[in-house]
PDB file of C-alpha atoms in Angstrom:
ATOM      1  CA  GLU A   1     -13.005  -8.689  -8.629  1.00  0.00           C
ATOM      2  CA  ASP A   2     -11.431  -8.527  -5.180  1.00  0.00           C
ATOM      3  CA  LYS A   3     -12.887  -5.873  -2.922  1.00  0.00           C
ATOM      4  CA  VAL A   4     -11.747  -4.331   0.362  1.00  0.00           C
ATOM      5  CA  VAL A   5     -14.013  -1.834   2.122  1.00  0.00           C
ATOM      6  CA  GLN A   6     -12.948   0.257   5.077  1.00  0.00           C
ATOM      7  CA  SER A   7     -15.169   2.215   7.408  1.00  0.00           C
ATOM      8  CA  PRO A   8     -15.465   4.873   8.479  1.00  0.00           C
ATOM      9  CA  LEU A   9     -13.634   6.811   5.772  1.00  0.00           C
ATOM     10  CA  SER A  10     -12.772   9.515   8.273  1.00  0.00           C
ATOM     11  CA  LEU A  11     -12.974   9.926  12.002  1.00  0.00           C
ATOM     12  CA  VAL A  12     -12.204  12.771  14.412  1.00  0.00           C
ATOM     13  CA  VAL A  13     -11.653  12.012  18.094  1.00  0.00           C
ATOM     14  CA  HIS A  14     -10.106  13.595  21.175  1.00  0.00           C
ATOM     15  CA  GLU A  15      -6.926  12.434  22.814  1.00  0.00           C
ATOM     16  CA  GLY A  16      -7.596   9.560  25.167  1.00  0.00           C
ATOM     17  CA  ASP A  17     -10.532   8.186  23.194  1.00  0.00           C
ATOM     18  CA  THR A  18     -10.620   4.596  21.976  1.00  0.00           C
ATOM     19  CA  VAL A  19     -11.304   4.013  18.271  1.00  0.00           C
ATOM     20  CA  THR A  20     -12.257   0.990  16.203  1.00  0.00           C
ATOM     21  CA  LEU A  21     -11.534   0.896  12.487  1.00  0.00           C
ATOM     22  CA  ASN A  22     -13.252  -1.634  10.277  1.00  0.00           C
ATOM     23  CA  CYS A  23     -12.179  -3.556   7.216  1.00  0.00           C
ATOM     24  CA  SER A  24     -14.388  -5.985   5.309  1.00  0.00           C
ATOM     25  CA  TYR A  25     -13.355  -7.939   2.255  1.00  0.00           C
ATOM     26  CA  GLU A  26     -14.564 -10.106  -0.594  1.00  0.00           C
ATOM     27  CA  VAL A  27     -11.668 -11.883  -2.249  1.00  0.00           C
ATOM     28  CA  THR A  28     -10.961 -15.210  -3.844  1.00  0.00           C
ATOM     29  CA  ASN A  29      -8.442 -17.448  -2.121  1.00  0.00           C
ATOM     30  CA  PHE A  30      -7.765 -15.330   0.972  1.00  0.00           C
ATOM     31  CA  ARG A  31      -4.239 -15.612   2.340  1.00  0.00           C
ATOM     32  CA  SER A  32      -3.712 -12.726   4.750  1.00  0.00           C
ATOM     33  CA  LEU A  33      -4.900  -9.286   5.793  1.00  0.00           C
ATOM     34  CA  LEU A  34      -2.496  -6.464   6.534  1.00  0.00           C
ATOM     35  CA  TRP A  35      -2.861  -3.128   8.292  1.00  0.00           C
ATOM     36  CA  TYR A  36      -0.662  -0.146   7.472  1.00  0.00           C
ATOM     37  CA  LYS A  37      -0.350   3.324   8.962  1.00  0.00           C
ATOM     38  CA  GLN A  38       0.350   6.192   6.572  1.00  0.00           C
ATOM     39  CA  GLU A  39       1.391   9.573   7.880  1.00  0.00           C
ATOM     40  CA  LYS A  40       2.861  12.064   5.468  1.00  0.00           C
ATOM     41  CA  LYS A  41       4.815   9.648   3.338  1.00  0.00           C
ATOM     42  CA  ALA A  42       5.046   5.904   2.834  1.00  0.00           C
ATOM     43  CA  PRO A  43       2.739   3.385   4.519  1.00  0.00           C
ATOM     44  CA  THR A  44       4.369   1.613   7.443  1.00  0.00           C
ATOM     45  CA  PHE A  45       3.469  -1.921   8.398  1.00  0.00           C
ATOM     46  CA  LEU A  46       1.415  -2.568  11.540  1.00  0.00           C
ATOM     47  CA  PHE A  47       0.039  -6.123  11.498  1.00  0.00           C
ATOM     48  CA  MET A  48      -0.450  -9.152   9.329  1.00  0.00           C
ATOM     49  CA  LEU A  49      -3.330 -11.461  10.197  1.00  0.00           C
ATOM     50  CA  THR A  50      -3.831 -14.930   8.804  1.00  0.00           C
ATOM     51  CA  SER A  51      -5.890 -16.793  11.399  1.00  0.00           C
ATOM     52  CA  SER A  52      -9.321 -16.037  12.814  1.00  0.00           C
ATOM     53  CA  GLY A  53      -9.726 -15.035  16.421  1.00  0.00           C
ATOM     54  CA  ILE A  54      -6.064 -14.489  17.248  1.00  0.00           C
ATOM     55  CA  GLU A  55      -5.442 -10.953  18.402  1.00  0.00           C
ATOM     56  CA  LYS A  56      -2.277  -9.205  17.362  1.00  0.00           C
ATOM     57  CA  LYS A  57      -1.139  -6.471  19.717  1.00  0.00           C
ATOM     58  CA  SER A  58       1.489  -3.763  19.660  1.00  0.00           C
ATOM     59  CA  GLY A  59       1.325  -1.242  22.479  1.00  0.00           C
ATOM     60  CA  ARG A  60      -2.018   0.554  22.270  1.00  0.00           C
ATOM     61  CA  LEU A  61      -2.880  -0.976  18.897  1.00  0.00           C
ATOM     62  CA  SER A  62      -4.511  -4.333  18.420  1.00  0.00           C
ATOM     63  CA  SER A  63      -6.205  -6.138  15.583  1.00  0.00           C
ATOM     64  CA  ILE A  64      -8.249  -9.258  15.029  1.00  0.00           C
ATOM     65  CA  LEU A  65      -9.544 -11.141  12.025  1.00  0.00           C
ATOM     66  CA  ASP A  66     -12.838 -12.959  11.484  1.00  0.00           C
ATOM     67  CA  LYS A  67     -12.513 -15.184   8.430  1.00  0.00           C
ATOM     68  CA  LYS A  68     -16.073 -16.450   8.685  1.00  0.00           C
ATOM     69  CA  GLU A  69     -17.616 -12.984   8.577  1.00  0.00           C
ATOM     70  CA  LEU A  70     -14.825 -11.637   6.339  1.00  0.00           C
ATOM     71  CA  PHE A  71     -13.712  -8.651   8.342  1.00  0.00           C
ATOM     72  CA  SER A  72     -11.022  -7.285  10.580  1.00  0.00           C
ATOM     73  CA  ILE A  73     -10.913  -4.516  13.136  1.00  0.00           C
ATOM     74  CA  LEU A  74      -8.079  -2.319  14.279  1.00  0.00           C
ATOM     75  CA  ASN A  75      -8.411  -0.902  17.783  1.00  0.00           C
ATOM     76  CA  ILE A  76      -6.446   2.007  19.146  1.00  0.00           C
ATOM     77  CA  THR A  77      -6.823   2.725  22.852  1.00  0.00           C
ATOM     78  CA  ALA A  78      -5.913   5.961  24.671  1.00  0.00           C
ATOM     79  CA  THR A  79      -5.365   7.737  21.358  1.00  0.00           C
ATOM     80  CA  GLN A  80      -2.628  10.349  21.012  1.00  0.00           C
ATOM     81  CA  THR A  81      -2.160  13.123  18.461  1.00  0.00           C
ATOM     82  CA  GLY A  82       0.634  11.040  16.949  1.00  0.00           C
ATOM     83  CA  ASP A  83      -1.940   8.427  15.976  1.00  0.00           C
ATOM     84  CA  SER A  84      -3.366  10.867  13.416  1.00  0.00           C
ATOM     85  CA  ALA A  85      -2.849   9.193  10.053  1.00  0.00           C
ATOM     86  CA  ILE A  86      -4.522   7.245   7.290  1.00  0.00           C
ATOM     87  CA  TYR A  87      -4.952   3.593   8.241  1.00  0.00           C
ATOM     88  CA  LEU A  88      -4.923   1.243   5.281  1.00  0.00           C
ATOM     89  CA  CYS A  89      -6.241  -2.287   5.171  1.00  0.00           C
ATOM     90  CA  ALA A  90      -4.989  -4.639   2.465  1.00  0.00           C
ATOM     91  CA  VAL A  91      -5.794  -8.223   1.591  1.00  0.00           C
ATOM     92  CA  ASN A  92      -3.546 -10.753  -0.087  1.00  0.00           C
ATOM     93  CA  SER A  93      -5.732 -12.965  -2.204  1.00  0.00           C
ATOM     94  CA  GLY A  94      -3.126 -15.568  -2.921  1.00  0.00           C
ATOM     95  CA  GLY A  95      -1.240 -16.792  -5.908  1.00  0.00           C
ATOM     96  CA  SER A  96       2.489 -16.690  -6.412  1.00  0.00           C
ATOM     97  CA  ASN A  97       2.481 -13.021  -7.365  1.00  0.00           C
ATOM     98  CA  TYR A  98       1.234 -11.773  -3.991  1.00  0.00           C
ATOM     99  CA  LYS A  99      -0.986  -8.929  -5.101  1.00  0.00           C
ATOM    100  CA  LEU A 100      -2.358  -6.806  -2.288  1.00  0.00           C
ATOM    101  CA  THR A 101      -5.761  -5.208  -2.748  1.00  0.00           C
ATOM    102  CA  PHE A 102      -6.040  -2.058  -0.658  1.00  0.00           C
ATOM    103  CA  GLY A 103      -9.081  -0.383   0.818  1.00  0.00           C
ATOM    104  CA  LYS A 104      -9.517   3.371   0.515  1.00  0.00           C
ATOM    105  CA  GLY A 105      -8.254   3.943   4.030  1.00  0.00           C
ATOM    106  CA  THR A 106      -9.610   5.570   7.179  1.00  0.00           C
ATOM    107  CA  LEU A 107      -8.364   9.082   7.926  1.00  0.00           C
ATOM    108  CA  LEU A 108      -8.057   9.359  11.699  1.00  0.00           C
ATOM    109  CA  THR A 109      -7.608  12.782  13.277  1.00  0.00           C
ATOM    110  CA  VAL A 110      -6.854  12.936  16.991  1.00  0.00           C
ATOM    111  CA  ASN A 111      -7.323  16.390  18.496  1.00  0.00           C
ATOM    112  CA  PRO A 112      -5.609  17.448  21.726  1.00  0.00           C
TER     113      PRO A 112
ATOM    114  CA  ASN B   1      19.902   0.707   5.505  1.00  0.00           C
ATOM    115  CA  ALA B   2      18.543   2.436   2.412  1.00  0.00           C
ATOM    116  CA  GLY B   3      15.550   0.081   1.899  1.00  0.00           C
ATOM    117  CA  VAL B   4      13.450   1.199  -1.071  1.00  0.00           C
ATOM    118  CA  THR B   5      14.625   4.403  -2.750  1.00  0.00           C
ATOM    119  CA  GLN B   6      12.505   6.351  -5.207  1.00  0.00           C
ATOM    120  CA  THR B   7      13.507   9.287  -7.356  1.00  0.00           C
ATOM    121  CA  PRO B   8      12.459  11.946  -8.047  1.00  0.00           C
ATOM    122  CA  LYS B   9      10.337  12.927  -5.049  1.00  0.00           C
ATOM    123  CA  PHE B  10       8.486  15.606  -6.987  1.00  0.00           C
ATOM    124  CA  ARG B  11       8.016  16.294 -10.679  1.00  0.00           C
ATOM    125  CA  ILE B  12       5.827  18.483 -12.847  1.00  0.00           C
ATOM    126  CA  LEU B  13       5.254  17.356 -16.422  1.00  0.00           C
ATOM    127  CA  LYS B  14       3.496  18.900 -19.363  1.00  0.00           C
ATOM    128  CA  ILE B  15       0.861  16.904 -21.201  1.00  0.00           C
ATOM    129  CA  GLY B  16       2.503  14.610 -23.735  1.00  0.00           C
ATOM    130  CA  GLN B  17       5.917  14.517 -22.050  1.00  0.00           C
ATOM    131  CA  SER B  18       7.509  11.264 -20.963  1.00  0.00           C
ATOM    132  CA  MET B  19       9.505  10.416 -17.874  1.00  0.00           C
ATOM    133  CA  THR B  20      10.817   7.554 -15.789  1.00  0.00           C
ATOM    134  CA  LEU B  21      10.332   7.102 -12.067  1.00  0.00           C
ATOM    135  CA  GLN B  22      13.259   5.241 -10.606  1.00  0.00           C
ATOM    136  CA  CYS B  23      13.011   2.629  -7.869  1.00  0.00           C
ATOM    137  CA  ALA B  24      15.831   0.689  -6.280  1.00  0.00           C
ATOM    138  CA  GLN B  25      15.921  -1.664  -3.302  1.00  0.00           C
ATOM    139  CA  ASP B  26      18.952  -3.076  -1.530  1.00  0.00           C
ATOM    140  CA  MET B  27      17.239  -5.854   0.434  1.00  0.00           C
ATOM    141  CA  ASN B  28      17.590  -8.520  -2.261  1.00  0.00           C
ATOM    142  CA  HIS B  29      13.810  -8.751  -2.547  1.00  0.00           C
ATOM    143  CA  ASN B  30      12.443 -10.709  -5.466  1.00  0.00           C
ATOM    144  CA  TYR B  31       9.058  -9.037  -5.678  1.00  0.00           C
ATOM    145  CA  MET B  32       8.628  -5.392  -6.582  1.00  0.00           C
ATOM    146  CA  TYR B  33       5.499  -3.330  -7.156  1.00  0.00           C
ATOM    147  CA  TRP B  34       4.364   0.058  -8.380  1.00  0.00           C
ATOM    148  CA  TYR B  35       1.252   1.596  -6.852  1.00  0.00           C
ATOM    149  CA  ARG B  36      -0.448   4.915  -7.386  1.00  0.00           C
ATOM    150  CA  GLN B  37      -2.411   6.689  -4.705  1.00  0.00           C
ATOM    151  CA  ASP B  38      -5.076   9.242  -5.462  1.00  0.00           C
ATOM    152  CA  PRO B  39      -6.781  11.212  -2.661  1.00  0.00           C
ATOM    153  CA  GLY B  40      -9.322   9.069  -0.816  1.00  0.00           C
ATOM    154  CA  MET B  41      -8.764   6.127  -3.150  1.00  0.00           C
ATOM    155  CA  GLY B  42      -6.267   3.877  -1.403  1.00  0.00           C
ATOM    156  CA  LEU B  43      -3.476   2.288  -3.426  1.00  0.00           C
ATOM    157  CA  LYS B  44      -3.969   0.881  -6.916  1.00  0.00           C
ATOM    158  CA  LEU B  45      -1.491  -1.602  -8.378  1.00  0.00           C
ATOM    159  CA  ILE B  46       0.030  -0.516 -11.697  1.00  0.00           C
ATOM    160  CA  TYR B  47       2.646  -3.186 -12.431  1.00  0.00           C
ATOM    161  CA  TYR B  48       4.556  -5.774 -10.490  1.00  0.00           C
ATOM    162  CA  SER B  49       7.527  -8.071 -10.934  1.00  0.00           C
ATOM    163  CA  VAL B  50       8.362 -11.399  -9.314  1.00  0.00           C
ATOM    164  CA  GLY B  51      11.966 -11.364 -10.417  1.00  0.00           C
ATOM    165  CA  ALA B  52      14.463 -10.039 -12.925  1.00  0.00           C
ATOM    166  CA  GLY B  53      13.099 -10.288 -16.447  1.00  0.00           C
ATOM    167  CA  ILE B  54       9.501 -10.916 -15.333  1.00  0.00           C
ATOM    168  CA  THR B  55       6.809  -8.236 -15.172  1.00  0.00           C
ATOM    169  CA  ASP B  56       3.025  -8.246 -15.189  1.00  0.00           C
ATOM    170  CA  LYS B  57       0.138  -5.815 -15.241  1.00  0.00           C
ATOM    171  CA  GLY B  58      -1.815  -4.790 -12.200  1.00  0.00           C
ATOM    172  CA  GLU B  59      -5.202  -3.072 -11.997  1.00  0.00           C
ATOM    173  CA  VAL B  60      -4.329   0.199 -13.764  1.00  0.00           C
ATOM    174  CA  PRO B  61      -1.451  -0.381 -16.245  1.00  0.00           C
ATOM    175  CA  ASN B  62      -2.606   1.828 -19.130  1.00  0.00           C
ATOM    176  CA  GLY B  63      -0.181   4.626 -19.922  1.00  0.00           C
ATOM    177  CA  TYR B  64       2.727   2.996 -18.083  1.00  0.00           C
ATOM    178  CA  ASN B  65       5.547   0.594 -18.798  1.00  0.00           C
ATOM    179  CA  VAL B  66       8.085  -1.163 -16.612  1.00  0.00           C
ATOM    180  CA  SER B  67      11.223  -3.213 -16.926  1.00  0.00           C
ATOM    181  CA  ARG B  68      13.161  -5.360 -14.500  1.00  0.00           C
ATOM    182  CA  SER B  69      16.659  -6.012 -15.799  1.00  0.00           C
ATOM    183  CA  THR B  70      18.163  -6.484 -12.312  1.00  0.00           C
ATOM    184  CA  THR B  71      16.856  -7.628  -8.931  1.00  0.00           C
ATOM    185  CA  GLU B  72      17.518  -4.174  -7.476  1.00  0.00           C
ATOM    186  CA  ASP B  73      15.864  -1.847  -9.975  1.00  0.00           C
ATOM    187  CA  PHE B  74      12.282  -1.495 -11.163  1.00  0.00           C
ATOM    188  CA  PRO B  75      11.752   1.735 -13.129  1.00  0.00           C
ATOM    189  CA  LEU B  76       8.284   2.934 -14.134  1.00  0.00           C
ATOM    190  CA  ARG B  77       7.971   4.800 -17.407  1.00  0.00           C
ATOM    191  CA  LEU B  78       5.174   7.181 -18.270  1.00  0.00           C
ATOM    192  CA  GLU B  79       4.717   7.692 -21.988  1.00  0.00           C
ATOM    193  CA  LEU B  80       2.698  10.679 -23.223  1.00  0.00           C
ATOM    194  CA  ALA B  81       1.762  11.989 -19.785  1.00  0.00           C
ATOM    195  CA  ALA B  82      -1.897  12.885 -19.212  1.00  0.00           C
ATOM    196  CA  PRO B  83      -3.570  14.873 -16.391  1.00  0.00           C
ATOM    197  CA  SER B  84      -5.165  11.599 -15.195  1.00  0.00           C
ATOM    198  CA  GLN B  85      -1.675  10.436 -14.252  1.00  0.00           C
ATOM    199  CA  THR B  86      -1.347  13.161 -11.640  1.00  0.00           C
ATOM    200  CA  SER B  87      -0.875  11.110  -8.496  1.00  0.00           C
ATOM    201  CA  VAL B  88       1.528   9.941  -5.826  1.00  0.00           C
ATOM    202  CA  TYR B  89       3.456   6.876  -6.915  1.00  0.00           C
ATOM    203  CA  PHE B  90       4.829   4.321  -4.496  1.00  0.00           C
ATOM    204  CA  CYS B  91       7.320   1.598  -5.211  1.00  0.00           C
ATOM    205  CA  ALA B  92       7.345  -1.388  -2.855  1.00  0.00           C
ATOM    206  CA  SER B  93       9.170  -4.664  -2.450  1.00  0.00           C
ATOM    207  CA  ARG B  94       9.006  -7.882  -0.456  1.00  0.00           C
ATOM    208  CA  LEU B  95      10.707 -11.206  -0.023  1.00  0.00           C
ATOM    209  CA  ALA B  96       9.318 -14.165  -1.905  1.00  0.00           C
ATOM    210  CA  GLY B  97       7.578 -16.956  -0.029  1.00  0.00           C
ATOM    211  CA  GLY B  98       7.328 -17.921   3.643  1.00  0.00           C
ATOM    212  CA  PRO B  99       4.749 -17.109   6.320  1.00  0.00           C
ATOM    213  CA  ASN B 100       6.587 -14.094   7.702  1.00  0.00           C
ATOM    214  CA  THR B 101       7.369 -12.350   4.457  1.00  0.00           C
ATOM    215  CA  GLY B 102       3.999 -10.718   3.932  1.00  0.00           C
ATOM    216  CA  GLU B 103       5.201  -7.218   4.719  1.00  0.00           C
ATOM    217  CA  LEU B 104       5.606  -4.830   1.817  1.00  0.00           C
ATOM    218  CA  PHE B 105       8.363  -2.266   2.225  1.00  0.00           C
ATOM    219  CA  PHE B 106       7.493   1.049   0.618  1.00  0.00           C
ATOM    220  CA  GLY B 107       9.559   3.848  -0.803  1.00  0.00           C
ATOM    221  CA  GLU B 108       8.756   7.405   0.251  1.00  0.00           C
ATOM    222  CA  GLY B 109       6.731   8.161  -2.834  1.00  0.00           C
ATOM    223  CA  SER B 110       7.010  10.346  -5.916  1.00  0.00           C
ATOM    224  CA  ARG B 111       4.471  13.132  -6.364  1.00  0.00           C
ATOM    225  CA  LEU B 112       3.793  13.704 -10.055  1.00  0.00           C
ATOM    226  CA  THR B 113       1.709  16.543 -11.464  1.00  0.00           C
ATOM    227  CA  VAL B 114       0.756  16.667 -15.139  1.00  0.00           C
ATOM    228  CA  LEU B 115      -0.370  20.069 -16.394  1.00  0.00           C
TER     229      LEU B 115
END
């Protein structure tokens, strides 16, 4: 059975701190790893990673994948209160049906 | 752009009642999915569809049914609602194939409570 494990499950930081969120996976036939941000409603897409060692960056957020060690990290620098959310990691384990297996998420709280 | 639209946003059901959660997308996406999200548990796949007339079970299909008569619509039916079905339900869709079509587009969710 495919498995995606995120850590920590929750994290409280102060504005301006840098955080690293972790996602490890055990899946058959890995295709891609995706990060989503979920505030009050629907998850919104952040990154999709398919290749090891290539950093994806968007403003203060960045992410990288290690396919040998089977994990990814999501970094957020100079955190702001608006970064408070649940961050979800999901892995596509291939096949024509494209099923994503989600981790439980990391609840990030950024205090002013 | 409407994207993925779910209705209703909130619903309270009594045990044993039935209902249908509606999902429609206007992006001409082939693939559609239903997930449920319980607190601290991430998203679990209930059913998915790769095109009109084709559906398949996900991880947690028991107590649910789906149909896909058109590309746009993918309703989720709950038969004989149980308290264990209290959850937030998300419908999602994506394009089929290609390296840049990995993103799932989500609806805003439907919060269902079964009492």
